[in-house]
Short mmCIF file of C-alpha atoms in Angstrom, two decimals:
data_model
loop_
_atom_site.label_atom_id
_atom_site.label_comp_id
_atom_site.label_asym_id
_atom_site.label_seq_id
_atom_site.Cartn_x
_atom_site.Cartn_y
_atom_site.Cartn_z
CA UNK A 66 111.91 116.67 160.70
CA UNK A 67 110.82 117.66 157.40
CA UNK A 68 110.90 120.95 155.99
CA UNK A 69 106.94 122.37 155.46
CA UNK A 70 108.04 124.30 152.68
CA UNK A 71 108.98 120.72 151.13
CA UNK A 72 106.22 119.01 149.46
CA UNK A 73 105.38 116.00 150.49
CA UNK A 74 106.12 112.81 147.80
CA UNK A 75 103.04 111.00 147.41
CA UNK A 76 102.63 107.77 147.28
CA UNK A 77 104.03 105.57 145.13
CA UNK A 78 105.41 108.88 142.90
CA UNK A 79 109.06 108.77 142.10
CA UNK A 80 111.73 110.58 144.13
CA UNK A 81 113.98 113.44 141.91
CA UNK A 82 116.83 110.80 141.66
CA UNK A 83 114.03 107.79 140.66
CA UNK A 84 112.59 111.03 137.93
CA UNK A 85 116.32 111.27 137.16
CA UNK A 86 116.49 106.86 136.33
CA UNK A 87 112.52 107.34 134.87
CA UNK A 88 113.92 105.94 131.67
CA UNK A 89 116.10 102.84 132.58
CA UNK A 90 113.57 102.19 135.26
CA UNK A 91 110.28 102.25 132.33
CA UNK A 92 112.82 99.80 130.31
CA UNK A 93 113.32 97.26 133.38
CA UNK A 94 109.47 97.36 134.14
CA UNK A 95 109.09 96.75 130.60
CA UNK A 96 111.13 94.08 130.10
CA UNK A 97 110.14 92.48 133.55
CA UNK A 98 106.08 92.73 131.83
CA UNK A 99 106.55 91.03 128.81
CA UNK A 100 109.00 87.93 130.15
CA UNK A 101 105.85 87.51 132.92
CA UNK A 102 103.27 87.58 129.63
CA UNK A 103 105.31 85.33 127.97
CA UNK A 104 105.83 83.18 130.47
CA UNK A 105 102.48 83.45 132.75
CA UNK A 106 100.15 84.65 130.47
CA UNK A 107 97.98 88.02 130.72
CA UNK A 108 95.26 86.56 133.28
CA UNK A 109 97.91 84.99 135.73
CA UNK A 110 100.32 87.76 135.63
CA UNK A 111 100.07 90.69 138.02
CA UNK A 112 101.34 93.99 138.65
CA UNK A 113 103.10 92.94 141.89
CA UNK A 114 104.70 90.28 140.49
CA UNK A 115 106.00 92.59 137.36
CA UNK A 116 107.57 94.65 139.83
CA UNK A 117 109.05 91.92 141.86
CA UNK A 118 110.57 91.10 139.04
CA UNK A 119 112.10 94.46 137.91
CA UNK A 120 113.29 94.87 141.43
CA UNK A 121 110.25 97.86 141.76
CA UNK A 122 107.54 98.75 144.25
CA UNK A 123 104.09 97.67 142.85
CA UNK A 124 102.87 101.66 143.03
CA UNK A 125 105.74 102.41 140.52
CA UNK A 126 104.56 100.65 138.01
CA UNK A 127 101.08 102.05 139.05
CA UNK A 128 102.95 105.39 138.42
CA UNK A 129 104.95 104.73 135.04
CA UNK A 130 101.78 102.61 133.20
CA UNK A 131 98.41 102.16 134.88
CA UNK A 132 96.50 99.09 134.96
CA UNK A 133 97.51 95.95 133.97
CA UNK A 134 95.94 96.27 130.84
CA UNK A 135 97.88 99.62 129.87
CA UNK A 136 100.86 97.65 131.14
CA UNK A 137 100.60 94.90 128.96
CA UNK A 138 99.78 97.44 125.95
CA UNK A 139 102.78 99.38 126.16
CA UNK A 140 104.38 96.17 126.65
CA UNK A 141 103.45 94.69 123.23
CA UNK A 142 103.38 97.92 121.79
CA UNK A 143 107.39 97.45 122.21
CA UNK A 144 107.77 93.95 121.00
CA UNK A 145 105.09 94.56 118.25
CA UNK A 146 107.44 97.49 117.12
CA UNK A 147 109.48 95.19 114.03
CA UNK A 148 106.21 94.16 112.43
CA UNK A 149 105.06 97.64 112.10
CA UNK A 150 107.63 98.28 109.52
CA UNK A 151 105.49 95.56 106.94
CA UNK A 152 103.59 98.71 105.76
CA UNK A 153 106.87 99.91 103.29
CA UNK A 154 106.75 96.43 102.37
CA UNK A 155 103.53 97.65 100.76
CA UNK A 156 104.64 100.67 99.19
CA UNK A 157 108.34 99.47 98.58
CA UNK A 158 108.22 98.10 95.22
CA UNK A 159 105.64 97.35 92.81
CA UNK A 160 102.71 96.10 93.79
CA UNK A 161 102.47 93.09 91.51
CA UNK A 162 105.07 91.67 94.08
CA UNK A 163 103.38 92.94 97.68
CA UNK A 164 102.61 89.19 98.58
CA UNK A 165 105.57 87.71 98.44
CA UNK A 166 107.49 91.25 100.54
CA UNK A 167 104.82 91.32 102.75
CA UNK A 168 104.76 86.99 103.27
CA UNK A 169 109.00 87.68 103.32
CA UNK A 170 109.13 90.42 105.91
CA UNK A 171 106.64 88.87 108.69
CA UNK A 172 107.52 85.32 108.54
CA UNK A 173 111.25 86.67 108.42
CA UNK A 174 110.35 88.31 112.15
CA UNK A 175 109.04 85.00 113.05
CA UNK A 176 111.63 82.96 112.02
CA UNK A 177 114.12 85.15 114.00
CA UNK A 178 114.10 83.93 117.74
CA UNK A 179 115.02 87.42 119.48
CA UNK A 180 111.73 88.86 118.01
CA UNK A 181 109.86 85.66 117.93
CA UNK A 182 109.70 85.41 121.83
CA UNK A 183 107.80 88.54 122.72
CA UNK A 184 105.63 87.96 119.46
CA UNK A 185 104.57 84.26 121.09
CA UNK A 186 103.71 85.82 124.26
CA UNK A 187 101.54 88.27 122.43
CA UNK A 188 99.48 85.94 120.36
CA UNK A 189 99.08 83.20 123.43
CA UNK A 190 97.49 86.10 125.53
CA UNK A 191 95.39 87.46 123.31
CA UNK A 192 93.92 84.00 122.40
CA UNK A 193 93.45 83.34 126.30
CA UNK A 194 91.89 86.69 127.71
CA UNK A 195 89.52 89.16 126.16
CA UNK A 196 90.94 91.87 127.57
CA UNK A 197 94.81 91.01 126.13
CA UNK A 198 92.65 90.61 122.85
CA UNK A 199 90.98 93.90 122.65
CA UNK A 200 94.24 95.22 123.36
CA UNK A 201 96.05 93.26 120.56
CA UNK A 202 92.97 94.37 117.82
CA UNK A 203 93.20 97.77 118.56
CA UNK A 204 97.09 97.76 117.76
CA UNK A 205 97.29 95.76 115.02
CA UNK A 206 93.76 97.21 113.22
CA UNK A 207 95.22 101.44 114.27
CA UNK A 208 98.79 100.63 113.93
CA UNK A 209 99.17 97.89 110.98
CA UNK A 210 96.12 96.78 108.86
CA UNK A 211 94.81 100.60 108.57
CA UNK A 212 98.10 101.99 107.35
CA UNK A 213 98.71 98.82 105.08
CA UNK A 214 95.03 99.52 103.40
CA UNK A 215 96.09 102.99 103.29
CA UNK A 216 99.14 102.33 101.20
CA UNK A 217 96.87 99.94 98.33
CA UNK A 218 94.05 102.47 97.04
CA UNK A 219 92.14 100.12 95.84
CA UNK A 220 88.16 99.40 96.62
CA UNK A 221 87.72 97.27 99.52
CA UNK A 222 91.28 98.26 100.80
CA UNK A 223 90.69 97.47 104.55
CA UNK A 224 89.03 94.28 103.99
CA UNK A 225 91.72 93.10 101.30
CA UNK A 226 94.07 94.00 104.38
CA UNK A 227 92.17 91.81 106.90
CA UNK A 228 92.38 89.06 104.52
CA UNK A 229 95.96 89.20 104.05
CA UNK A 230 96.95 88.91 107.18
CA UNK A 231 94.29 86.54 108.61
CA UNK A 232 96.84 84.19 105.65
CA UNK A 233 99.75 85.85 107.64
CA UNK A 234 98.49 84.62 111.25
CA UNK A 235 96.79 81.36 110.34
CA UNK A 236 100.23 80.62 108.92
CA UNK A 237 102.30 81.83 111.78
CA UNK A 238 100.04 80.39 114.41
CA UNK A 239 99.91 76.57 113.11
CA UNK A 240 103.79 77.03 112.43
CA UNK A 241 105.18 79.07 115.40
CA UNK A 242 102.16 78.33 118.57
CA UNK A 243 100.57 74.77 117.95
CA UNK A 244 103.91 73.64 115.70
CA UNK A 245 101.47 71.14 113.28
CA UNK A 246 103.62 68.72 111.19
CA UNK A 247 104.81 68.77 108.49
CA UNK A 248 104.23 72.76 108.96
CA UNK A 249 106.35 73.41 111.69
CA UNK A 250 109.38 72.14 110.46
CA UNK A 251 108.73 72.92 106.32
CA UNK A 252 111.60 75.20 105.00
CA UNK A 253 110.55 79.02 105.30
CA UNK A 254 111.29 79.54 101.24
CA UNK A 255 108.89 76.65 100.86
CA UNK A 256 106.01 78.31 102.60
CA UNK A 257 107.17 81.64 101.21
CA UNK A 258 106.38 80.28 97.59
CA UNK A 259 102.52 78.71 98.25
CA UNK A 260 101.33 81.14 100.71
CA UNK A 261 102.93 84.46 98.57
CA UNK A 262 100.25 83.92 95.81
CA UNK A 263 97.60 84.12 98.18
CA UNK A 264 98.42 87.14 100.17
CA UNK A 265 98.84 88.80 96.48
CA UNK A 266 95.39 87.80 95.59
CA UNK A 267 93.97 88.89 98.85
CA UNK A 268 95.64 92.49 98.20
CA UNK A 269 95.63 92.71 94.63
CA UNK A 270 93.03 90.59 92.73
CA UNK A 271 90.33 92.56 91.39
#
């Protein structure tokens, strides 16, 4: 019988030891979310079958994240973590040579396969659901473009940041998503030398 001075757990709330795990069991529900993004895509994954697959009840990751959609943004939030270093590839340097960092340091995260995966699962959900996009925007625009523009102080800093990486992502997308020919498969330091120019010009030019 339970004790009435005990308060009653509510549903789908962790127990002290599960409070006690609450790390290691956030980092299994976020791992399980972005191998089902990757691999399902944002409209045909669910929050039951995220926890299924960290080995959770559905109400904990109710508990830990939200909705789907806060799911999957904490999710990418995590993967997107290595390209939110390309703002000190701004300010590292001088910036008569911010293309060719900038064009160095993201392709060099897409040319690595351990941070390529949950990058690919990113972009193909975002292009496939509104919702995945709106999430995407609003990280990259608070969390990238805005403190790359903020690091240039120059007119028309945000827009010459848009530009820049619209080069970035038209790049990465016909190279790492569709794979077009002779793109996919053209050396890195190849692409690194015609596309540097034009991020410069985008950032720099007056």
């Amino acid at each position: 019988m339970t004790d009435a001075a005990t308060p009653r757990r509510g549903r789908g709330r962790p127990s002290r030891t599960q409070s006690e795990a609450a790390p290691a069991t956030r980092d299994r529900i976020l791992e399980a979310a972005r191998e089902e993004f990757s691999e399902c895509g944002y409209e045909k994954t669910s929050v039951r079958g995220i926890a299924k697959a960290a080995g959770v009840d559905s109400a904990l990751v109710h508990h830990y994240f939200g909705t789907k959609e806060q799911v999957f943004e904490a999710a990418i939030e995590v993967a997107f973590a290595p390209a939110l270093a390309a703002p000190a590839a701004v300010e590292d340097g001088p910036l008569d040579g911010v293309g060719e960092r900038l064009t160095r340091f993201l392709l060099g995260i897409w040319e690595n396969p351990t941070t390529r995966a949950p990058l690919l699962a990113i972009v193909r959900s975002a292009v496939n659901n509104e919702t995945a996009a709106a999430v995407f925007r609003r990280l990259v625009a608070a969390q990238l473009l805005r403190r790359i523009a903020g690091r240039l102080d120059l007119p028309d800093a945000e827009l010459r940041a848009e530009l820049a990486a619209a080069q970035l992502v038209g790049v990465a997308m016909l190279r790492y998503v569709i794979k077009i020919e002779p793109l996919a498969s053209a050396d890195v330091e190849r692409i690194v030398e015609r596309v540097a120019p034009v991020v410069q010009g985008h950032l720099t030019a007056p």
